[in-house]
Every structure is written in C-alpha cells, then in structure tokens.
Amino acid sequence: MARLRIGDLLLSKGLLNGNQIQIALIQQKITDELFGDAVVKLGFVTSKELGQALAEQAGMEYIDLTQYPVSEDALRLIPKDVAESTGFIPIEVVDGKLKIGITNPSNIIAIDKVVALTRTQPKVYMVDPDNFSESLEKGYFFLENPIQQNRNEIINKIKESGTASGSEVTSFTDMIFMDGVRQNATDIHITPAADIIHVFYRIDGVLRFGHGLPKAVQYGIVSRIKILSKLDIAETRLPQDGSFSYEFLNKKYDIRVSTIPTIYGENVALRILAGTGALLRIDTLGFDEQGEKQIRNLFQKPYGVILVAGPTGSGKTTTLYAALREINILERNVITVEDPVEYKLSMIRQTQVNEKAGYDFAFAARNFMRQDPDVMLIGEIRDEETAKIAIRTAITGHLVLSTIHTNDAVTSIPRLLDLKVDKFLMSSSLLAIIAQRLARKLCPFCKTAHVLNEDEMRLFQDHGIPVENVFKAKGCSKCNGVGYAGRIVLGEILIIDDELRELIYADVPITVIQSAAVKKGMVTLRVDGLRKVAQGITSLEELIRVTG
C-alpha cells in the first residue's frame, strides 16, 4: 500500500486544511524547502506534530526529546560528527542495545552506521527536527564540557592564588548561564551569603540549588552581568533592572536582569526567555474534555473579552497561543502586543513592548484599531488604561485576548473593578476567564504507589472523585532524582452567561458568583487537580504546593 504524502497525512489528521496546504506549497516553491519544513515555519503545525505524524506514517514509535533526557553513555558510543552527518541522535543504552532517534523514517544509513560501530542492531525511534538539533548540540557540548568538573577546576585555581582573575570570573558567569540552559531553567538566582555565593535555578516552577561559588568572584560576576545589561556598576545601594541577549549553541536567549542590595552584597535574579517556545494545541495542555470544548467554542466568538488568569510562570501565554491556533488566521486579522514575543507565528502580526520608546500595552492597543483587526492579543492587563481600552475594543465588535495576574477566575472580576473598569461595560463584554496553574507531572519511570490516609481520602470523597491509583514522587536518573518530569495545566473556566452578568452588575460578593458558577458546572482548580492526582498524573503533595 502506497504511503500518503505528508500533506495528505496532516490533512487526514485534522492538523492542516486545504487553504493552509495551498499557502505552504506557494512558500515551498519560493524557498525550495521541504513541504514539512514549510508548514512548520508557517506555524500551521509544530515540529513535534510533524514528527508524530511521520512516525505514525512509518509505523514507528515517537520519542519527545524534551521529556526524555539523552544519556551520556549513549553519546559516548557515537562520535558527534558521525551522528550529525548521518542524521541520528544516540538516546539511551538498554540491555546492550542503543536507542537512536531519527527525523527521516527512511534513514537506513543511520542504522547501518550504528551496527558498524556497536556490533548490535539499534532500536529506532522518530524524533522531531527542532528537538533533534537542540538535543544533539546540547548533549555533545555538555559531554565535552562537564559543568561540575569545570567548576571544580576553577575553584581550585582561585584557592591556590587567593584571588579571581578576569578569565575565571568570565568562565563562572558563562557556566551559570549555560547550566541554566542545560536544565531548561526559567530563572537563575545568584545569592550572596557571608562566605560563599549560592546559585539557584527555577526548574518546572521550583527552585533547586545549583552551585556554591567562592566569595572572591562575587563582585566580578555581578559587575559582568551589569555591564552586559548596561547597568551602573558603581551603584550598589539601589535596585536596578536591565536585559541582554545571550547566544549559546546557535540559539538566542533574552535575559532579564534584576539586582537588589542585601546585607551580603547584591542579589541578582535572571529571567531566561528562550525567544521561541514550542507551540502547543489545546488538547495537549491538560484541560479535560469539557474544558477543551469550552475553549474552542470561546475562541470562535466574533467579539468579547477572554482573560487567562494566574501568577507569573503559570503558562498563561502558552494557553493563549494554543487557543489562538483554533482561530482561522487566514480569514481573521490577528494582531498582538507582547512583552516579549514568546511564540512566533508567521500569519499573525506580532509587536513587542518598547518602554523606552513609549510603546506600551495601552499605546499599542489604542493604535491597533487603525490596523483593521478582528482579534487583538494584549499581553497583559496591568493598568487602568489598558483595562479600559480592552473592554471598549470588545464592545466595538472585536475579540480581545489578554492575561491578568489573579489567583483564580472569580477574583479577576474585583481586580478589573479595582482598575476602574465600568461595571456595566465589563459585565456585557466579558466572555470568560480561564484561571490556571502548572503542576509538575510524576516521572513515569519511577513514580510509586501512595496509600491515602483518612484525611487524604476524605478530600476526594468530599468532591465525589473516585480513587483507584494514587502515586507519589520517588526520583531516578531519568528525572535527575526529582521524581517529576514536565508540567501539566490545572485549570478552571468561568463562562460568563446572562445570570452571571447580572450578578456582576448587581455587585454581589465574589462568593455568590463562585457558588453560581460551580452550580453551573465550573470545575475549580482544586477539583481539577484532585482529578489529575486520581488519574496518577501528579501527586497530592504537588497539588498542595501549587493550589495551597
């Protein structure tokens, strides 16, 4: 039986439509790239979705390299130039057999090369092109430049000399950045103590200790970061903010810097922005079936305001962009203002905040109306002017998407009122508020059964949630001993219908709106979390950490 062409395969899976195929073919003719590469560049499908489709077409198993760490033992078996030129990545050695990942299902040369080098037949998996390149570069770089070994060598040199040279300060600073990238950290904290410097990394929402560095390098590291960020190195008494770009393994990272004075010197917090994240679809975020259906329906509406609520780092922008993919961007003009642009989509008009030039959310939103928009994405509602413009824009027949920093869906309403939004206009324009948190998923390789005590069992019984298998974190080599790998959304969706509009306008207590929403079927963050614990996706301990 003849294989489907990749375009027909993606069409049959509902990942592409006819119009998108035509546009991709036009781009392919102009750029001479492969059809698969064209649809990924256009943002019609993600690299991961393409990899999964190719794996299914070839009857192969797919491995997501973002969730599956590459083993150093596997990398040592194959020289980098061989893996790169032959188009495969060594993943892991199991029972004497090497697992490899390929991006082209007909890559027979890779299998022959592995047999020649290892004298055994490899187990072959499909991986997606983007993660293939990044994992290959990262894997071999850190194999050849082990972080711990390099750190210990520099520490020994400083101990011997009693001082830190400029090259040692530079090496330590680069090591801090590189280790953050290696571990997919979102934040780095450089914290001085009385006789040592502590470096922490925020990974999957949790701080983890990274390094202890000699006090002798403190001033040098802070000064280097300040110079990169164009901050005043002489000013150590006041907080400062800045940013810089850091390039590592052919990828650019935007890094935001914040310094504050402490009793032991300046504390530095770095936020790592990877520039372009991996786009997701609504059905991969973690919402339940009813939630997915509600979100899809909401994003087809012609006008109104949809807000995604939650604290910093709760995946709000990811959810917005996943939902944006439900909009027909070939027929609707979508324009965004973000701080910064985290996901790049070619068919969407994206702009970035520039505070120094006076280009903020409110200024952009005011001027967007001249761009004939159907859908406007405003990165965040953080002030009175932006809130009022968002509401007015929705009232005049546009779909407005934004985020807001509140703890749950219902508390977004008093937050908007606090921003002086007109109560009537808000109640009539608000379509829905999606509140969310990100909970760490249990590592599938080492999670262990957890027997619930009476109080824990009552938690599930009070909400009518049946419990079969509850697990807890253990820790293994694949999850770096943490017990968790990856994250999933815990979400609640407040749909504003006529009854809730009247309650908002009547200025009733928030508890009344919450009760009415739950009666109408809204699943709260806590209940959604308990369901995911009962399904063995996350642990009770993680749920309590995330939702309180």
CSV table of C-alpha atoms in Angstrom, one decimal, residues 29 43 177 223 237 284 311 417 548:
chain,number,residue,atom,x,y,z
A,29,LYS,CA,8.1,26.9,-4.5
A,43,GLY,CA,3.1,27.9,12.2
A,177,PHE,CA,24.1,30.8,32.1
A,223,SER,CA,29.8,43.5,37.5
A,237,ARG,CA,22.8,50.8,47.1
A,284,THR,CA,-2.1,18.8,24.8
A,311,PRO,CA,0.5,34.1,38.7
A,417,LEU,CA,-13.2,46.8,39.1
A,548,GLY,CA,-2.5,25.7,48.7
